[in-house]
Short mmCIF file of C-alpha atoms in Angstrom, two decimals:
data_model
loop_
_atom_site.label_atom_id
_atom_site.label_comp_id
_atom_site.label_asym_id
_atom_site.label_seq_id
_atom_site.Cartn_x
_atom_site.Cartn_y
_atom_site.Cartn_z
CA MET A 1 74.63 10.48 -2.23
CA PRO A 2 73.87 7.05 -2.09
CA LYS A 3 74.61 6.27 -5.39
CA LEU A 4 77.71 7.79 -4.14
CA LYS A 5 77.88 5.30 -1.59
CA LEU A 6 77.28 2.13 -4.07
CA LYS A 7 79.36 2.42 -6.30
CA GLU A 8 82.28 2.61 -3.37
CA LYS A 9 81.25 -0.40 -1.93
CA ASN A 10 81.32 -1.98 -5.44
CA ALA A 11 84.62 -0.47 -5.89
CA LEU A 12 85.81 -2.58 -3.20
CA TYR A 13 85.71 -6.79 -5.00
CA GLN A 14 85.90 -4.96 -9.04
CA TYR A 15 88.28 -7.67 -9.00
CA GLY A 16 86.70 -10.24 -7.87
CA ASN A 17 89.10 -10.60 -4.56
CA TYR A 18 86.63 -11.23 -2.82
CA CYS A 19 87.62 -12.47 1.31
CA ARG A 20 85.59 -14.92 2.06
CA TYR A 21 85.52 -16.70 -2.03
CA TYR A 22 86.70 -20.08 -0.49
CA GLY A 23 84.04 -19.97 2.11
CA TYR A 24 81.77 -19.79 -0.38
CA ARG A 25 82.80 -21.28 -3.23
CA ASN A 26 84.02 -25.27 -0.58
CA PRO A 27 82.20 -25.30 2.63
CA ASP A 28 83.19 -27.89 2.86
CA ASN A 29 86.64 -26.87 2.60
CA GLU A 30 87.63 -29.54 -0.54
CA ASP A 31 88.37 -27.78 -4.00
CA ASN A 32 87.65 -30.70 -6.17
CA ARG A 33 89.93 -28.50 -9.09
CA LEU A 34 92.48 -29.58 -7.03
CA LYS A 35 91.36 -33.69 -7.03
CA VAL A 36 90.71 -32.75 -11.31
CA LEU A 37 94.47 -31.96 -11.39
CA ALA A 38 96.57 -34.18 -9.06
CA GLU A 39 94.95 -36.67 -11.93
CA LEU A 40 98.28 -36.00 -13.98
CA THR A 41 101.21 -36.79 -11.78
CA ASP A 42 103.97 -34.66 -13.06
CA LEU A 43 101.77 -31.36 -13.73
CA PHE A 44 103.18 -30.24 -10.83
CA TYR A 45 106.37 -32.19 -8.84
CA GLY A 46 109.28 -30.79 -8.81
CA LYS A 47 108.17 -27.51 -11.04
CA ASP A 48 108.48 -23.76 -10.76
CA VAL A 49 104.62 -22.95 -10.15
CA LEU A 50 102.11 -19.04 -10.79
CA ASP A 51 99.06 -19.17 -8.98
CA ILE A 52 97.82 -16.07 -10.54
CA GLY A 53 94.49 -14.19 -8.93
CA CYS A 54 94.92 -16.25 -5.92
CA ASN A 55 93.34 -14.02 -3.02
CA ILE A 56 94.77 -15.63 0.06
CA GLY A 57 96.72 -19.16 -1.12
CA HIS A 58 94.66 -21.13 0.20
CA VAL A 59 95.24 -23.21 -3.46
CA THR A 60 98.62 -21.53 -3.54
CA PHE A 61 99.07 -23.98 -0.18
CA SER A 62 97.77 -27.14 -1.56
CA VAL A 63 99.92 -26.86 -4.84
CA ALA A 64 103.54 -26.69 -2.66
CA ARG A 65 102.38 -28.61 0.09
CA ASP A 66 101.03 -31.55 -1.51
CA PHE A 67 102.00 -31.77 -5.00
CA GLY A 68 105.99 -31.78 -5.06
CA ALA A 69 106.34 -28.48 -6.11
CA LYS A 70 109.45 -26.78 -6.56
CA SER A 71 108.06 -23.80 -5.30
CA VAL A 72 105.10 -21.51 -5.70
CA VAL A 73 104.42 -18.45 -5.73
CA GLY A 74 101.04 -16.64 -4.97
CA MET A 75 100.20 -13.45 -6.58
CA ASP A 76 97.24 -11.18 -5.94
CA ILE A 77 95.99 -7.19 -6.29
CA ASP A 78 94.88 -7.01 -2.59
CA ARG A 79 97.73 -6.61 -0.66
CA LYS A 80 95.20 -7.10 2.41
CA LEU A 81 94.41 -10.56 0.70
CA ILE A 82 98.44 -10.96 0.10
CA ASN A 83 98.98 -9.66 4.37
CA ILE A 84 96.41 -12.36 5.60
CA ALA A 85 98.06 -15.28 2.80
CA ARG A 86 101.58 -14.62 4.25
CA LYS A 87 100.14 -15.16 7.96
CA ASN A 88 99.73 -18.39 7.44
CA VAL A 89 102.76 -19.48 5.53
CA GLN A 90 104.21 -17.53 8.86
CA TYR A 91 101.66 -20.22 10.98
CA TYR A 92 102.94 -23.51 9.05
CA ILE A 93 106.75 -21.58 9.78
CA ASN A 94 106.40 -21.58 12.97
CA ASP A 95 104.31 -24.52 13.36
CA THR A 96 107.53 -26.89 11.44
CA ALA A 97 109.78 -24.62 14.05
CA GLN A 98 107.27 -25.70 17.07
CA SER A 99 106.52 -28.53 15.86
CA SER A 100 107.63 -30.58 19.33
CA SER A 101 104.30 -28.23 20.31
CA PRO A 102 102.27 -27.56 17.57
CA LEU A 103 99.69 -25.68 20.41
CA ALA A 104 101.74 -23.61 20.61
CA SER A 105 102.51 -22.93 17.08
CA LYS A 106 98.90 -21.88 16.97
CA LYS A 107 99.22 -19.46 20.05
CA ASN A 108 101.40 -17.64 18.93
CA PHE A 109 100.01 -16.72 15.09
CA ASP A 110 98.26 -13.85 14.97
CA PHE A 111 94.34 -14.58 12.86
CA ARG A 112 93.82 -10.89 13.72
CA ASN A 113 92.25 -11.17 10.11
CA CYS A 114 89.56 -12.87 10.72
CA ASN A 115 87.41 -10.97 12.25
CA ASP A 116 87.12 -12.52 16.18
CA PRO A 117 89.00 -11.82 19.13
CA ASN A 118 88.60 -14.48 20.93
CA LEU A 119 90.07 -17.05 18.40
CA THR A 120 93.39 -16.14 19.34
CA ASN A 121 92.72 -17.31 22.80
CA CYS A 122 92.04 -20.85 21.35
CA ASP A 123 93.85 -24.11 21.98
CA ASN A 124 92.10 -25.40 18.75
CA VAL A 125 92.41 -21.60 17.19
CA THR A 126 92.55 -23.59 13.08
CA GLU A 127 88.62 -25.56 13.75
CA LEU A 128 87.73 -22.94 15.09
CA LEU A 129 88.60 -20.27 12.55
CA PRO A 130 86.02 -19.69 9.55
CA THR A 131 86.02 -21.86 6.43
CA GLU A 132 88.06 -19.41 3.71
CA TYR A 133 90.88 -18.36 6.24
CA ARG A 134 91.47 -22.56 6.98
CA PRO A 135 94.69 -24.61 5.59
CA ILE A 136 92.47 -26.32 2.46
CA LYS A 137 92.51 -30.45 3.41
CA SER A 138 94.45 -32.07 1.91
CA VAL A 139 93.67 -34.21 -1.13
CA SER A 140 97.87 -36.13 -1.11
CA ASN A 141 98.39 -38.08 2.09
CA THR A 142 102.49 -37.15 1.80
CA PHE A 143 103.51 -33.37 2.85
CA HIS A 144 106.75 -31.93 1.00
CA GLU A 145 109.52 -32.40 3.09
CA GLN A 146 110.37 -28.54 1.41
CA PHE A 147 107.66 -27.20 2.90
CA PRO A 148 106.40 -24.04 3.46
CA PHE A 149 110.20 -22.81 2.39
CA ASN A 150 108.60 -23.04 -1.31
CA VAL A 151 105.55 -21.59 -1.16
CA SER A 152 105.63 -17.11 -1.19
CA PHE A 153 103.06 -14.65 -2.18
CA VAL A 154 103.24 -10.54 -4.23
CA GLN A 155 101.34 -8.61 -4.28
CA GLY A 156 101.12 -6.67 -8.30
CA ASN A 157 99.12 -6.21 -10.97
CA TYR A 158 99.16 -9.51 -13.04
CA VAL A 159 98.69 -7.00 -15.96
CA LEU A 160 101.32 -5.40 -17.21
CA GLU A 161 100.72 -1.17 -18.92
CA SER A 162 101.82 -1.81 -22.71
CA ASP A 163 102.95 -4.29 -24.42
CA LEU A 164 105.90 -3.17 -24.61
CA LEU A 165 106.70 -4.59 -21.56
CA LEU A 166 106.70 -7.53 -22.59
CA SER A 167 109.76 -8.22 -24.28
CA LEU A 168 111.42 -7.94 -20.36
CA GLU A 169 109.30 -11.22 -19.88
CA THR A 170 111.51 -14.27 -19.10
CA CYS A 171 110.93 -17.56 -18.41
CA LYS A 172 110.93 -18.70 -15.16
CA PHE A 173 107.88 -20.29 -14.45
CA ASP A 174 106.77 -24.46 -15.22
CA VAL A 175 103.52 -23.90 -14.52
CA ILE A 176 101.03 -21.30 -14.49
CA LEU A 177 97.47 -20.70 -12.35
CA CYS A 178 95.52 -18.71 -14.11
CA LEU A 179 91.91 -20.51 -12.08
CA SER A 180 88.72 -18.21 -12.49
CA ILE A 181 89.55 -14.66 -12.98
CA THR A 182 89.82 -14.39 -16.67
CA LYS A 183 86.58 -12.06 -16.38
CA TRP A 184 88.44 -10.04 -13.80
CA LEU A 185 90.70 -8.75 -15.54
CA HIS A 186 88.94 -8.87 -19.60
CA LEU A 187 86.72 -6.34 -16.71
CA ASN A 188 88.70 -4.48 -15.50
CA TRP A 189 91.05 -4.30 -18.27
CA GLY A 190 89.16 -5.19 -21.30
CA ASP A 191 90.05 -7.38 -24.78
CA ASP A 192 93.69 -5.75 -24.63
CA GLY A 193 95.10 -6.01 -20.82
CA LEU A 194 93.24 -9.76 -21.18
CA LYS A 195 94.71 -10.32 -24.49
CA ARG A 196 97.91 -8.31 -22.60
CA ALA A 197 97.86 -10.62 -20.06
CA PHE A 198 97.92 -14.41 -21.45
CA LYS A 199 101.18 -12.81 -23.76
CA ARG A 200 102.65 -12.96 -20.79
CA MET A 201 101.49 -15.81 -19.65
CA PHE A 202 103.30 -17.18 -22.28
CA ALA A 203 106.36 -14.76 -21.55
CA GLN A 204 107.18 -16.55 -18.61
CA LEU A 205 106.29 -20.06 -19.19
CA ARG A 206 109.96 -22.73 -20.21
CA PRO A 207 109.08 -24.20 -23.15
CA GLY A 208 107.46 -27.02 -22.69
CA GLY A 209 105.60 -25.37 -19.96
CA ILE A 210 101.39 -25.80 -18.95
CA LEU A 211 99.22 -23.19 -18.47
CA VAL A 212 95.72 -23.48 -16.86
CA VAL A 213 92.70 -21.53 -17.62
CA GLU A 214 88.89 -21.44 -15.41
CA PRO A 215 87.63 -20.12 -17.71
CA GLN A 216 84.65 -17.89 -15.96
CA PRO A 217 82.15 -18.24 -18.96
CA TRP A 218 80.55 -15.45 -20.45
CA LYS A 219 77.01 -14.85 -18.62
CA SER A 220 78.66 -14.65 -15.85
CA TYR A 221 80.26 -11.12 -16.88
CA GLY A 222 76.39 -8.87 -17.11
CA ARG A 223 76.00 -9.66 -12.84
CA ARG A 224 78.98 -7.86 -12.19
CA LYS A 225 78.87 -4.67 -15.23
CA THR A 226 77.69 -1.37 -12.71
CA LEU A 227 80.50 -2.78 -10.29
CA THR A 228 82.48 0.34 -11.68
CA GLU A 229 82.29 2.97 -14.73
CA ILE A 230 84.86 1.34 -16.11
CA ILE A 231 83.78 -1.98 -15.59
CA SER A 232 80.53 -1.00 -17.50
CA GLN A 233 82.46 0.29 -20.62
CA ASN A 234 84.70 -2.31 -21.15
CA TYR A 235 81.96 -5.16 -20.97
CA LYS A 236 79.81 -3.16 -23.71
CA ASN A 237 83.22 -3.58 -25.59
CA ILE A 238 84.19 -6.56 -25.27
CA LEU A 239 84.50 -8.65 -28.68
CA LEU A 240 86.69 -11.35 -27.70
CA LYS A 241 84.67 -13.54 -25.92
CA PRO A 242 85.32 -16.82 -23.26
CA PRO A 243 84.30 -19.24 -26.45
CA MET A 244 86.81 -17.87 -27.74
CA PHE A 245 89.95 -17.74 -26.21
CA THR A 246 91.34 -21.00 -26.89
CA ASP A 247 91.83 -19.96 -30.71
CA TYR A 248 93.46 -16.64 -29.35
CA LEU A 249 95.59 -18.96 -27.38
CA LEU A 250 97.13 -21.20 -29.92
CA ASN A 251 96.14 -19.76 -33.44
CA GLU A 252 97.36 -15.89 -32.12
CA VAL A 253 99.01 -15.96 -28.84
CA GLY A 254 101.39 -19.47 -30.04
CA PHE A 255 100.51 -21.80 -27.31
CA ALA A 256 100.52 -26.28 -28.78
CA ASN A 257 98.39 -28.15 -28.25
CA CYS A 258 94.33 -27.54 -25.76
CA GLU A 259 93.35 -29.96 -23.30
CA THR A 260 90.60 -29.57 -22.09
CA LEU A 261 89.81 -31.88 -18.57
CA SER A 262 86.74 -33.56 -16.58
CA MET A 263 85.13 -31.04 -14.95
CA PRO A 264 85.26 -30.81 -11.50
CA HIS A 265 82.00 -31.17 -8.89
CA ASN A 266 80.61 -27.95 -7.65
CA PRO A 267 78.23 -27.65 -4.91
CA SER A 268 77.54 -24.28 -6.23
CA LYS A 269 76.98 -25.23 -10.53
CA GLY A 270 78.32 -22.03 -11.05
CA PHE A 271 81.37 -23.42 -10.09
CA GLN A 272 81.22 -26.36 -12.37
CA ARG A 273 83.39 -24.92 -15.07
CA PRO A 274 86.75 -27.15 -17.01
CA LEU A 275 89.38 -26.71 -16.61
CA LYS A 276 91.71 -26.02 -20.29
CA LEU A 277 95.37 -26.93 -20.07
CA TYR A 278 97.89 -24.89 -22.91
CA ARG A 279 101.29 -26.50 -23.79
CA LYS A 280 103.05 -23.84 -24.82
CA PRO A 281 106.07 -25.50 -27.55
CA ASP A 282 109.24 -27.09 -26.82
CA ILE A 283 111.69 -25.06 -28.54
CA LEU A 284 114.36 -27.63 -28.81
CA ALA A 285 111.27 -29.80 -30.71
CA THR A 286 110.49 -27.83 -32.82
CA SER A 287 113.69 -26.51 -34.23
CA LYS A 288 114.46 -27.43 -37.98
CA ASP A 289 117.49 -25.61 -38.01
#
């Protein structure tokens, strides 16, 4: 019986859907991955962006607010995390509508998901929130004039049930963020599922579009291989290891090139991972006919 309880508890976070993820990843409430991406000044400006595995939307919000993106969609499989992200959107909307009285908007916003019943009565509520629920610090001095109306969140599984469904995808994004989720796609859906996800990203990108990947190293997979029976089985059968991703994305999926950015600093060595940018070919530029 105790074994079953342990499995049930583990299954709650089988997708890496930790509700306090940003709290322990960014203890100082700063995400250094964004500082690295900020060096690419035109990466997000005026673009349509998809953030896969967005959790409660820290990165999603920052791209929409600080980087001048035309639109940003955050997607996560966990409905609870998406609900928190949507409530944060409402917070920003309230704050915009009542800018002359910002404290009023903070009081009206429902922070019950933060597990502290006293927070809703606090004037300076964002300062008292646990770090993982606070808006992330800005990496820019200017806010996008359309924010928060340029950000939205959807709940769903990014891995399609069949390769046949890939033919229904259309090019709708200029940039897709795939940050620290390849391991979870891999463990839950195996090689086939991750390959299908990579192909879907390619299909959803417009010509010349950019895929930003932050892959977890293979050694980190082992620490999560017993979360569920399915994960344990998939782990044993994985052949496409993370060092092979670039070769697969370039030679099998069809991306034109790969650029590795400087590794963002993080207090925890486990979160010091390189960011890789894959560019989809520009059809007009490569066409011979």
